[in-house]
One Martini backbone bead per residue (centre of mass of N, CA, C, O) as a GRO file, in nm:
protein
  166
    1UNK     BB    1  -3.969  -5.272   2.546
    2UNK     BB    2  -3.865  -5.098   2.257
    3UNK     BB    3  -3.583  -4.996   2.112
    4UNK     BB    4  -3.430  -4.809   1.882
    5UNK     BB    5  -3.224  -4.798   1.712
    6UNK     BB    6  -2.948  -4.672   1.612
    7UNK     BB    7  -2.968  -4.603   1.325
    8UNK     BB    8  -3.260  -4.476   1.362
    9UNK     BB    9  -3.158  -4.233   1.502
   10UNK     BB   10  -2.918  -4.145   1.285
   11UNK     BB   11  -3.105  -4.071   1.101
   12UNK     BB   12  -3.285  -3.867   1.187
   13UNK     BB   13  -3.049  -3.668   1.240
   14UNK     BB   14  -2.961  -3.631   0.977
   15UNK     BB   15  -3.214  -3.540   0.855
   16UNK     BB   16  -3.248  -3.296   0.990
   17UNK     BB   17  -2.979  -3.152   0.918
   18UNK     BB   18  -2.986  -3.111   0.649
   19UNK     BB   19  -3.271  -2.979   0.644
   20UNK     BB   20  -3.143  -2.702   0.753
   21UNK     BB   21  -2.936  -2.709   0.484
   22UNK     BB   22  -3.147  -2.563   0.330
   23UNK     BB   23  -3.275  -2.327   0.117
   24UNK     BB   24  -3.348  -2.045   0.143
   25UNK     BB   25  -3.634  -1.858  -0.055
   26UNK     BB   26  -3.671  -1.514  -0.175
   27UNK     BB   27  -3.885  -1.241  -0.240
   28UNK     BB   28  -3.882  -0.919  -0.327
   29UNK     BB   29  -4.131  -0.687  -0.437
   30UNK     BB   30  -4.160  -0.665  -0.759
   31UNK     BB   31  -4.359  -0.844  -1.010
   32UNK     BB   32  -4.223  -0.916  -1.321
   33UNK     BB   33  -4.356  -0.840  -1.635
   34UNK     BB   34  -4.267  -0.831  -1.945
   35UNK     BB   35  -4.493  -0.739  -2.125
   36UNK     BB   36  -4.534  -0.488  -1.988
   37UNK     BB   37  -4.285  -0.347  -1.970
   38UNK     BB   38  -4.272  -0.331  -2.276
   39UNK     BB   39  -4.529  -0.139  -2.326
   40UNK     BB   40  -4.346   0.063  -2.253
   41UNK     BB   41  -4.349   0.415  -2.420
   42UNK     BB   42  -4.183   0.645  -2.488
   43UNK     BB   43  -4.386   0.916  -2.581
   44UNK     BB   44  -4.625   0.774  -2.472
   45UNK     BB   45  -4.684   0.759  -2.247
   46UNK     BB   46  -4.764   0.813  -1.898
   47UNK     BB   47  -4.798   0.811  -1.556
   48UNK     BB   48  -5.092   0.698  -1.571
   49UNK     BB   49  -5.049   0.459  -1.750
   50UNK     BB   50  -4.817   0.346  -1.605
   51UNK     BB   51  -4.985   0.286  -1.340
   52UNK     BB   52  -5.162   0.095  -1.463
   53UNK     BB   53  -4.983  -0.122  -1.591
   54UNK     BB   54  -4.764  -0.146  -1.349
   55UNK     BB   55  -4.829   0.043  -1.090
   56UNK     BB   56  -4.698   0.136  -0.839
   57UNK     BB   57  -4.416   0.201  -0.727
   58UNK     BB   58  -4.175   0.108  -0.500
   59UNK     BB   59  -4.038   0.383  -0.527
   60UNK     BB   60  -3.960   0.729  -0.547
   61UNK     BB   61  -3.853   1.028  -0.653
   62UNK     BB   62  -3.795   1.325  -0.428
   63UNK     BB   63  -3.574   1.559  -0.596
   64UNK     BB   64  -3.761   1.709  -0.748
   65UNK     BB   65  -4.043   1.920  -0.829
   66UNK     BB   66  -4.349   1.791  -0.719
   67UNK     BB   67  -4.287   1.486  -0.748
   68UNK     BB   68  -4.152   1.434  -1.068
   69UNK     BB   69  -3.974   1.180  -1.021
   70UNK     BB   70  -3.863   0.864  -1.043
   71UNK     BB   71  -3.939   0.545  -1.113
   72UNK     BB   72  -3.926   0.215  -0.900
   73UNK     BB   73  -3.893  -0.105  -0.993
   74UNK     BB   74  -3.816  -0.384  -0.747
   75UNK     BB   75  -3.649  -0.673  -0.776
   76UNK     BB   76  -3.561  -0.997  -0.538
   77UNK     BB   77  -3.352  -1.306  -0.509
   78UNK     BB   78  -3.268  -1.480  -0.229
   79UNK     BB   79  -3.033  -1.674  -0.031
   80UNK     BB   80  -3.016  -1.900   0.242
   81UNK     BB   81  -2.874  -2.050   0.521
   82UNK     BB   82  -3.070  -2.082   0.824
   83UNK     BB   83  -2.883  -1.813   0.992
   84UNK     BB   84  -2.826  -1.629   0.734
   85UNK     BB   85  -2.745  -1.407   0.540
   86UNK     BB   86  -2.876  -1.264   0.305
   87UNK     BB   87  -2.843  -1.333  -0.056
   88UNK     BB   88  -2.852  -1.158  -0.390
   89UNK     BB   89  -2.880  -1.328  -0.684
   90UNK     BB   90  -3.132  -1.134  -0.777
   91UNK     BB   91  -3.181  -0.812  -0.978
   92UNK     BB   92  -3.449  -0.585  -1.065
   93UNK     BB   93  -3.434  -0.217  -1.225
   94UNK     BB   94  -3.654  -0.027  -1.274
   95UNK     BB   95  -3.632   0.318  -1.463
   96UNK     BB   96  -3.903   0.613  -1.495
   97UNK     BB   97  -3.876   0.874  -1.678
   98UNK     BB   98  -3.993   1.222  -1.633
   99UNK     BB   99  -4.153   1.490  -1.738
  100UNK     BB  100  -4.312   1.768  -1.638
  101UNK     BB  101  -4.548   1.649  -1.828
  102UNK     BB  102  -4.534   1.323  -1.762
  103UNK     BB  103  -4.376   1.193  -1.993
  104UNK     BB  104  -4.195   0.975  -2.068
  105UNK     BB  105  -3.839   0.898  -2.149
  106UNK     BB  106  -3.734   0.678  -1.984
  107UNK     BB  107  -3.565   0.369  -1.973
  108UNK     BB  108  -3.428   0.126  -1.706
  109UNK     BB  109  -3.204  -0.154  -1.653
  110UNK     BB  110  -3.107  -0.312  -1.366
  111UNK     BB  111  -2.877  -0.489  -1.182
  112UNK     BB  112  -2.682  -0.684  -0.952
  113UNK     BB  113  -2.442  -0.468  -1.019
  114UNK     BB  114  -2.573  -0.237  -0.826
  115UNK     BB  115  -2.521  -0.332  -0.595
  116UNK     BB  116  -2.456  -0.259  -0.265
  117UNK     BB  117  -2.170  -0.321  -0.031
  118UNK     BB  118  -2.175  -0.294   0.318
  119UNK     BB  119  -1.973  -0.207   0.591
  120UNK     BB  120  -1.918  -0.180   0.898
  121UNK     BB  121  -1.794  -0.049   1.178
  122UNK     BB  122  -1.797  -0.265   1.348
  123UNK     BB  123  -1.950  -0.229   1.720
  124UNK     BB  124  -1.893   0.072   1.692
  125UNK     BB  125  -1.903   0.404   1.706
  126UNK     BB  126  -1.738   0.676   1.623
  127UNK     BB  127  -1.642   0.914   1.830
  128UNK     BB  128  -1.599   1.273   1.968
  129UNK     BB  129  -1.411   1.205   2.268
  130UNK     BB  130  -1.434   1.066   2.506
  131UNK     BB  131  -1.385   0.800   2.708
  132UNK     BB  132  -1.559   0.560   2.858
  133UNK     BB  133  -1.593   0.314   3.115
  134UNK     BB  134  -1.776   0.128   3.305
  135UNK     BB  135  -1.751   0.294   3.568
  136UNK     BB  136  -1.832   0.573   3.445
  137UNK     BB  137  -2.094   0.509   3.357
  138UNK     BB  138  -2.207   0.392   3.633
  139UNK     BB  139  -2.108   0.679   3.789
  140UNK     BB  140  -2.097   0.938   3.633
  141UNK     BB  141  -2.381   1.097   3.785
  142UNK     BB  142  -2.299   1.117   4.052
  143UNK     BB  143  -2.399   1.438   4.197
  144UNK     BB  144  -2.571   1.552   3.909
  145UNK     BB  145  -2.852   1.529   4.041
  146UNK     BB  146  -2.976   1.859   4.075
  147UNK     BB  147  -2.810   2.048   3.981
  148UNK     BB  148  -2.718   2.365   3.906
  149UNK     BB  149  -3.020   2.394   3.699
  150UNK     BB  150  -3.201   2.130   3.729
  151UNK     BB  151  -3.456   2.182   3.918
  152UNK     BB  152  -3.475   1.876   4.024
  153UNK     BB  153  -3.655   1.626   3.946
  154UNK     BB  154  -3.552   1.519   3.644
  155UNK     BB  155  -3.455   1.821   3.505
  156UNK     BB  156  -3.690   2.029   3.368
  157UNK     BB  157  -3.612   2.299   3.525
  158UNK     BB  158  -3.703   2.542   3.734
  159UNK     BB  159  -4.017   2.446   3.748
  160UNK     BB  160  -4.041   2.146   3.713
  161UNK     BB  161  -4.109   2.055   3.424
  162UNK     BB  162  -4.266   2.306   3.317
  163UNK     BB  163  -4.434   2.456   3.547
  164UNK     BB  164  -4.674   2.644   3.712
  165UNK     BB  165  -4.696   2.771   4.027
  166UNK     BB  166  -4.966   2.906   4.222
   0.00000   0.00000   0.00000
């Protein structure tokens, strides 16, 4: 039996490695088509007409009264290397505005300079009161089920779990 040379197994993994470095691309969102999008048209358009030509929005503004809010088309282009954090490369947000009769208002166009980049506070929430170590989580506990007011198993309330007795 004839083993292969060291050359092709070295091909081998560099290979597997590169491909690994590939850059993954992803589409999130709505498909703008450019000539659809020009073709609402202010004080012309209405929500039904737009509704039709564009479909249903992404987003929808919740803030109105009576659900009359802004419609958001957004489109996003991301793209990232094996197991990384996806980013943004490019992002387009259509906002349509309508007046309280239904009809277009405004169109504004957005990009990916309006992306919001937010970063966590560590690996904890910070809250207010004690602070509490391993021993204390793990045992902080014995001695309160079952107490004062606790209803018995469960702690369910005075009836054993809001049931009523017979």
């Amino acid at each position: 039996m004839r083993f292969p040379s060291a050359a092709l197994v070295a091909g081998l993994i560099v290979g597997v490695a590169v491909g690994g470095c590939a850059p993954l691309r992803s589409h999130q969102g709505y498909v703008i088509d450019a000539d659809l999008v020009n073709s609402v048209q202010p004080g012309v358009d209405t929500r039904q007409s737009v509704a039709q030509v564009l479909g249903q929005p992404s987003v929808s503004g919740q803030f109105a009264p009576d659900g009359q809010g802004d419609w958001y088309y957004v489109a996003r282009d991301s793209r990232n290397y094996g197991f990384q954090t996806p980013k943004v490369k490019s992002q387009i947000t259509i906002q349509i505005s309508f007046d309280p009769a239904g009809n277009v208002t405004a169109i504004r166009r957005g990009d990916v300079s309006q992306v919001a980049s937010i970063s966590p506070y560590g690996k904890t929430t910070p809250t207010l009161g004690r602070q509490r170590g391993f021993f204390q989580d793990l045992f902080g506990n014995i001695g309160t089920v079952g107490a004062a007011g606790g209803g018995g198993p469960g702690g369910g309330g005075a009836n054993g779990g809001g049931r009523t007795n017979p």
